[in-house]
Amino acid sequence: MWFFDALTSGFTTPTDPGRLQTFRILFGTVLTARFALAIGQGGWNRFAPGSLSLHTAEQRYGPARARYLAAIYRPALVVRTVAAITLAVGYAPRPALIIVLAGAGMELLYLRSPNAIRYTLLTGACLLLAGDLGHDLHISHTPSTANTWSQCLLVLITTDIYWNSAWQKLRSPQFRTGLYLAQWVHVYGQVKDQLPHQRGQYAIPTAVRRRWGNLTESNIRTWQLAAAAAITAELALPPALLVPQTAPYAVAAGITMHAAFTCLKPRQLITFSGLTTSTYAAFVS
């Protein structure tokens, strides 16, 4: 298996550089979507005079630094979106990647739950360490060691994310018993019409909500099966993605799982789900 060969050889095993180049295109596309969404739905006016965001920034950083953050905020939104598009199409990919990572890192200054940004920075760092990011939309398939280290690192990060997530779910009785998922679907079904930006907050199909959106014992048992399937998938996906014979089925299962979870929290999970499924390209040599 290429991954273990690369580890034992000190990352001198040739791999297909096109795998990381494909991830670069997908990474840029996902970040373009995230940055575009950040401009809409009130994001453009985040640090407007008198806003809660500006008041919070003043309390956290002081008035002078908060005013500086407000001054660069809108130009940064535009610049980082253009850089993400540039990264996806492969024009000057390394400088574009640096701007994209800086623009994403800016969100650490004001987001209350920046886990998606931390994951973005981790996966982006793998690209930054790659020796051959490619140019334009052309993908090279000539074996080389230029991206071996970066590709292994990306596989390790995704594996850690999956296995750590599975471990946390196993430790949570509420998730393990299906109660968490049942409560989430039920509550969001009750308040979905009162949520701001409804399309970005809730995307569970009506049929699912009607059939399994009540807190009956039968519904909870159904969500318990869904929880068990999610934990099993997170444990099994990394090794299955590395084996050529099982990789196509693992890709399909992973995309299905992430699509289901994204329905629960579309706006919050689009970046994580998009980047995680994009890393699947790195699992094949």
Short mmCIF file of C-alpha atoms in Angstrom, two decimals:
data_model
loop_
_atom_site.label_atom_id
_atom_site.label_comp_id
_atom_site.label_asym_id
_atom_site.label_seq_id
_atom_site.Cartn_x
_atom_site.Cartn_y
_atom_site.Cartn_z
CA MET A 1 0.00 0.00 0.00
CA TRP A 2 1.48 3.33 -1.09
CA PHE A 3 0.87 5.12 2.24
CA PHE A 4 2.87 2.66 4.34
CA ASP A 5 5.55 2.40 1.63
CA ALA A 6 5.91 6.18 1.81
CA LEU A 7 6.20 6.13 5.60
CA THR A 8 8.80 3.38 5.69
CA SER A 9 10.86 4.92 2.88
CA GLY A 10 11.06 8.34 4.50
CA PHE A 11 8.59 9.80 1.98
CA THR A 12 10.78 8.93 -1.01
CA THR A 13 8.11 6.76 -2.64
CA PRO A 14 6.87 8.38 -5.88
CA THR A 15 3.19 9.26 -5.93
CA ASP A 16 0.85 10.86 -8.42
CA PRO A 17 1.20 14.67 -7.94
CA GLY A 18 -2.19 15.05 -9.58
CA ARG A 19 -3.83 13.92 -6.34
CA LEU A 20 -2.72 17.06 -4.51
CA GLN A 21 -3.38 19.19 -7.58
CA THR A 22 -6.95 17.89 -7.65
CA PHE A 23 -7.29 18.72 -3.96
CA ARG A 24 -5.94 22.22 -4.67
CA ILE A 25 -8.75 22.79 -7.19
CA LEU A 26 -11.37 21.44 -4.79
CA PHE A 27 -9.91 23.39 -1.86
CA GLY A 28 -10.10 26.63 -3.82
CA THR A 29 -13.66 25.87 -4.91
CA VAL A 30 -14.87 25.13 -1.38
CA LEU A 31 -13.21 28.26 0.01
CA THR A 32 -14.69 30.35 -2.80
CA ALA A 33 -18.13 29.14 -1.73
CA ARG A 34 -17.40 29.88 1.94
CA PHE A 35 -16.06 33.35 1.25
CA ALA A 36 -18.96 34.19 -1.07
CA LEU A 37 -21.44 33.11 1.61
CA ALA A 38 -19.57 35.25 4.17
CA ILE A 39 -20.24 38.33 2.03
CA GLY A 40 -23.97 37.63 1.89
CA GLN A 41 -26.55 37.09 4.64
CA GLY A 42 -25.40 40.11 6.65
CA GLY A 43 -21.69 39.29 6.59
CA TRP A 44 -20.79 42.41 4.61
CA ASN A 45 -22.10 44.60 7.46
CA ARG A 46 -20.55 42.61 10.30
CA PHE A 47 -18.48 45.51 11.67
CA ALA A 48 -20.86 48.33 10.74
CA PRO A 49 -20.95 51.24 13.23
CA GLY A 50 -23.16 50.39 16.19
CA SER A 51 -23.19 46.66 15.44
CA LEU A 52 -22.84 43.99 18.12
CA SER A 53 -19.79 42.55 16.30
CA LEU A 54 -17.97 45.89 16.49
CA HIS A 55 -18.91 46.31 20.16
CA THR A 56 -17.64 42.79 20.93
CA ALA A 57 -14.39 43.46 19.05
CA GLU A 58 -13.88 46.70 21.00
CA GLN A 59 -14.28 44.84 24.27
CA ARG A 60 -11.92 42.08 23.16
CA TYR A 61 -9.18 44.03 21.40
CA GLY A 62 -9.70 47.63 22.44
CA PRO A 63 -11.21 50.50 20.38
CA ALA A 64 -8.13 51.19 18.23
CA ARG A 65 -7.58 47.58 17.11
CA ALA A 66 -11.31 47.06 16.62
CA ARG A 67 -11.46 50.08 14.29
CA TYR A 68 -8.49 48.70 12.35
CA LEU A 69 -10.21 45.32 12.01
CA ALA A 70 -13.39 47.03 10.80
CA ALA A 71 -11.40 49.06 8.26
CA ILE A 72 -9.70 46.06 6.63
CA TYR A 73 -12.68 43.70 6.94
CA ARG A 74 -14.53 44.46 3.71
CA PRO A 75 -11.43 44.76 1.48
CA ALA A 76 -10.21 41.46 2.96
CA LEU A 77 -13.51 39.76 2.07
CA VAL A 78 -13.11 40.78 -1.56
CA VAL A 79 -9.38 40.01 -1.83
CA ARG A 80 -9.64 36.56 -0.27
CA THR A 81 -12.59 35.60 -2.51
CA VAL A 82 -10.64 36.59 -5.62
CA ALA A 83 -7.61 34.67 -4.28
CA ALA A 84 -9.74 31.55 -3.72
CA ILE A 85 -10.98 31.68 -7.31
CA THR A 86 -7.40 32.20 -8.50
CA LEU A 87 -6.25 29.21 -6.46
CA ALA A 88 -8.97 26.98 -7.90
CA VAL A 89 -8.09 27.86 -11.51
CA GLY A 90 -4.37 27.47 -10.77
CA TYR A 91 -3.04 30.92 -11.58
CA ALA A 92 -0.05 31.63 -9.27
CA PRO A 93 -1.39 28.98 -6.88
CA ARG A 94 1.15 29.41 -4.07
CA PRO A 95 0.75 33.18 -3.56
CA ALA A 96 -3.02 32.73 -3.94
CA LEU A 97 -2.97 29.97 -1.30
CA ILE A 98 -1.11 32.19 1.16
CA ILE A 99 -3.71 34.96 0.71
CA VAL A 100 -6.55 32.43 1.08
CA LEU A 101 -5.11 31.05 4.33
CA ALA A 102 -4.57 34.56 5.70
CA GLY A 103 -8.13 35.49 4.75
CA ALA A 104 -9.50 32.36 6.40
CA GLY A 105 -7.36 32.93 9.48
CA MET A 106 -8.93 36.37 9.84
CA GLU A 107 -12.13 34.64 10.90
CA LEU A 108 -10.42 33.39 14.05
CA LEU A 109 -10.60 36.99 15.28
CA TYR A 110 -14.39 37.10 15.44
CA LEU A 111 -16.07 33.71 14.98
CA ARG A 112 -17.42 32.12 18.16
CA SER A 113 -16.88 28.55 16.92
CA PRO A 114 -13.98 28.55 14.44
CA ASN A 115 -13.45 24.78 14.17
CA ALA A 116 -14.02 24.81 10.42
CA ILE A 117 -11.34 27.49 10.05
CA ARG A 118 -8.83 25.47 12.05
CA TYR A 119 -9.48 22.50 9.75
CA THR A 120 -9.15 24.80 6.74
CA LEU A 121 -5.77 26.02 7.96
CA LEU A 122 -4.57 22.47 8.63
CA THR A 123 -5.52 21.14 5.19
CA GLY A 124 -4.30 24.33 3.54
CA ALA A 125 -0.93 23.90 5.25
CA CYS A 126 -0.64 20.49 3.57
CA LEU A 127 -1.00 22.22 0.21
CA LEU A 128 1.51 24.87 1.23
CA LEU A 129 4.09 22.13 1.90
CA ALA A 130 3.48 20.47 -1.49
CA GLY A 131 6.24 20.72 -4.05
CA ASP A 132 4.03 20.69 -7.13
CA LEU A 133 0.67 22.47 -6.96
CA GLY A 134 0.33 22.48 -10.74
CA HIS A 135 -0.76 25.34 -12.96
CA ASP A 136 -4.12 26.23 -14.46
CA LEU A 137 -6.59 23.35 -14.50
CA HIS A 138 -4.05 20.92 -15.93
CA ILE A 139 -3.34 17.93 -13.70
CA SER A 140 -0.02 16.09 -14.00
CA HIS A 141 0.11 12.32 -13.51
CA THR A 142 3.86 11.75 -13.89
CA PRO A 143 4.98 9.98 -10.66
CA SER A 144 7.29 12.03 -8.44
CA THR A 145 8.14 12.61 -4.79
CA ALA A 146 7.21 16.30 -4.92
CA ASN A 147 3.91 15.81 -3.09
CA THR A 148 4.49 12.56 -1.20
CA TRP A 149 5.03 14.16 2.22
CA SER A 150 2.07 16.53 1.80
CA GLN A 151 -0.20 13.75 0.60
CA CYS A 152 0.67 11.55 3.59
CA LEU A 153 0.11 14.46 5.95
CA LEU A 154 -3.32 15.14 4.45
CA VAL A 155 -4.27 11.48 4.87
CA LEU A 156 -3.13 11.54 8.51
CA ILE A 157 -5.11 14.71 9.27
CA THR A 158 -8.32 13.35 7.74
CA THR A 159 -7.86 10.02 9.54
CA ASP A 160 -7.37 11.82 12.85
CA ILE A 161 -10.46 13.96 12.26
CA TYR A 162 -12.60 10.89 11.53
CA TRP A 163 -11.32 8.70 14.34
CA ASN A 164 -11.40 11.48 16.91
CA SER A 165 -14.96 12.32 15.87
CA ALA A 166 -15.97 8.66 16.19
CA TRP A 167 -14.36 8.49 19.64
CA GLN A 168 -16.26 11.57 20.83
CA LYS A 169 -19.53 10.13 19.52
CA LEU A 170 -18.84 6.80 21.24
CA ARG A 171 -18.29 8.64 24.52
CA SER A 172 -21.58 10.52 24.22
CA PRO A 173 -24.59 8.49 25.48
CA GLN A 174 -26.93 11.10 24.01
CA PHE A 175 -25.51 10.63 20.52
CA ARG A 176 -25.03 6.87 20.84
CA THR A 177 -28.66 6.29 21.80
CA GLY A 178 -29.94 8.43 18.92
CA LEU A 179 -31.48 10.99 21.28
CA TYR A 180 -29.24 13.83 20.06
CA LEU A 181 -30.21 13.39 16.41
CA ALA A 182 -33.88 12.88 17.27
CA GLN A 183 -33.96 16.05 19.39
CA TRP A 184 -32.10 18.06 16.76
CA VAL A 185 -34.49 17.13 13.95
CA HIS A 186 -37.54 17.63 16.18
CA VAL A 187 -36.51 21.05 17.54
CA TYR A 188 -35.37 22.43 14.21
CA GLY A 189 -38.61 21.24 12.66
CA GLN A 190 -40.49 23.31 15.22
CA VAL A 191 -38.46 26.53 14.89
CA LYS A 192 -37.26 26.42 11.27
CA ASP A 193 -39.69 29.13 10.12
CA GLN A 194 -38.40 31.51 12.79
CA LEU A 195 -34.69 31.11 11.93
CA PRO A 196 -32.85 33.92 10.14
CA HIS A 197 -31.54 32.97 6.69
CA GLN A 198 -33.68 29.81 6.69
CA ARG A 199 -32.13 28.23 3.59
CA GLY A 200 -28.71 28.25 5.18
CA GLN A 201 -29.80 26.91 8.55
CA TYR A 202 -31.99 23.92 7.83
CA ALA A 203 -32.17 21.50 4.90
CA ILE A 204 -33.70 18.28 6.24
CA PRO A 205 -36.15 16.89 3.65
CA THR A 206 -39.81 17.27 4.54
CA ALA A 207 -40.39 13.51 4.24
CA VAL A 208 -37.68 12.78 6.82
CA ARG A 209 -39.00 15.44 9.18
CA ARG A 210 -42.56 14.11 8.98
CA ARG A 211 -41.60 10.45 9.32
CA TRP A 212 -38.85 10.71 11.95
CA GLY A 213 -39.26 14.19 13.39
CA ASN A 214 -41.13 13.18 16.52
CA LEU A 215 -39.63 12.05 19.82
CA THR A 216 -41.34 8.67 19.89
CA GLU A 217 -39.47 5.54 20.95
CA SER A 218 -39.66 4.23 17.40
CA ASN A 219 -38.14 7.43 15.99
CA ILE A 220 -35.35 7.43 18.57
CA ARG A 221 -34.51 3.81 17.71
CA THR A 222 -34.28 4.80 14.05
CA TRP A 223 -31.90 7.65 14.88
CA GLN A 224 -29.92 5.24 17.07
CA LEU A 225 -29.28 3.15 13.95
CA ALA A 226 -28.26 6.32 12.09
CA ALA A 227 -25.85 7.21 14.91
CA ALA A 228 -24.32 3.73 14.84
CA ALA A 229 -23.93 3.96 11.07
CA ALA A 230 -22.16 7.33 11.39
CA ILE A 231 -19.72 6.02 14.00
CA THR A 232 -19.00 2.88 11.97
CA ALA A 233 -18.45 4.92 8.81
CA GLU A 234 -16.03 7.31 10.51
CA LEU A 235 -14.00 4.38 11.84
CA ALA A 236 -14.00 2.43 8.58
CA LEU A 237 -13.60 5.17 5.97
CA PRO A 238 -9.85 5.97 6.30
CA PRO A 239 -8.58 2.38 5.81
CA ALA A 240 -11.26 1.70 3.19
CA LEU A 241 -10.21 4.79 1.22
CA LEU A 242 -6.60 3.56 1.11
CA VAL A 243 -7.49 0.19 -0.42
CA PRO A 244 -8.07 0.50 -4.20
CA GLN A 245 -10.70 -2.27 -4.21
CA THR A 246 -12.87 -0.59 -1.56
CA ALA A 247 -12.07 3.06 -2.31
CA PRO A 248 -15.01 3.71 -4.71
CA TYR A 249 -17.52 2.38 -2.18
CA ALA A 250 -15.86 4.37 0.62
CA VAL A 251 -16.03 7.56 -1.42
CA ALA A 252 -19.73 7.03 -2.07
CA ALA A 253 -20.40 6.26 1.59
CA GLY A 254 -18.40 9.27 2.77
CA ILE A 255 -20.15 11.69 0.44
CA THR A 256 -23.54 10.30 1.50
CA MET A 257 -22.69 10.66 5.18
CA HIS A 258 -21.45 14.22 4.82
CA ALA A 259 -24.46 15.18 2.72
CA ALA A 260 -26.74 13.88 5.48
CA PHE A 261 -24.90 15.78 8.22
CA THR A 262 -24.81 18.94 6.12
CA CYS A 263 -28.60 18.81 5.91
CA LEU A 264 -28.63 19.26 9.70
CA LYS A 265 -26.47 22.42 9.61
CA PRO A 266 -25.93 23.53 5.98
CA ARG A 267 -24.20 26.86 6.53
CA GLN A 268 -22.03 25.62 9.39
CA LEU A 269 -20.94 22.34 7.80
CA ILE A 270 -20.52 23.20 4.13
CA THR A 271 -16.82 24.00 4.60
CA PHE A 272 -16.00 20.98 6.75
CA SER A 273 -17.95 18.53 4.59
CA GLY A 274 -16.61 20.02 1.37
CA LEU A 275 -12.98 19.90 2.48
CA THR A 276 -13.21 16.46 4.08
CA THR A 277 -14.68 14.81 1.01
CA SER A 278 -12.14 16.69 -1.12
CA THR A 279 -9.29 15.04 0.82
CA TYR A 280 -10.47 11.68 -0.51
CA ALA A 281 -8.41 12.51 -3.63
CA ALA A 282 -5.27 12.20 -1.50
CA PHE A 283 -5.95 8.65 -0.36
CA VAL A 284 -5.00 7.11 -3.73
CA SER A 285 -1.38 7.20 -4.86
#
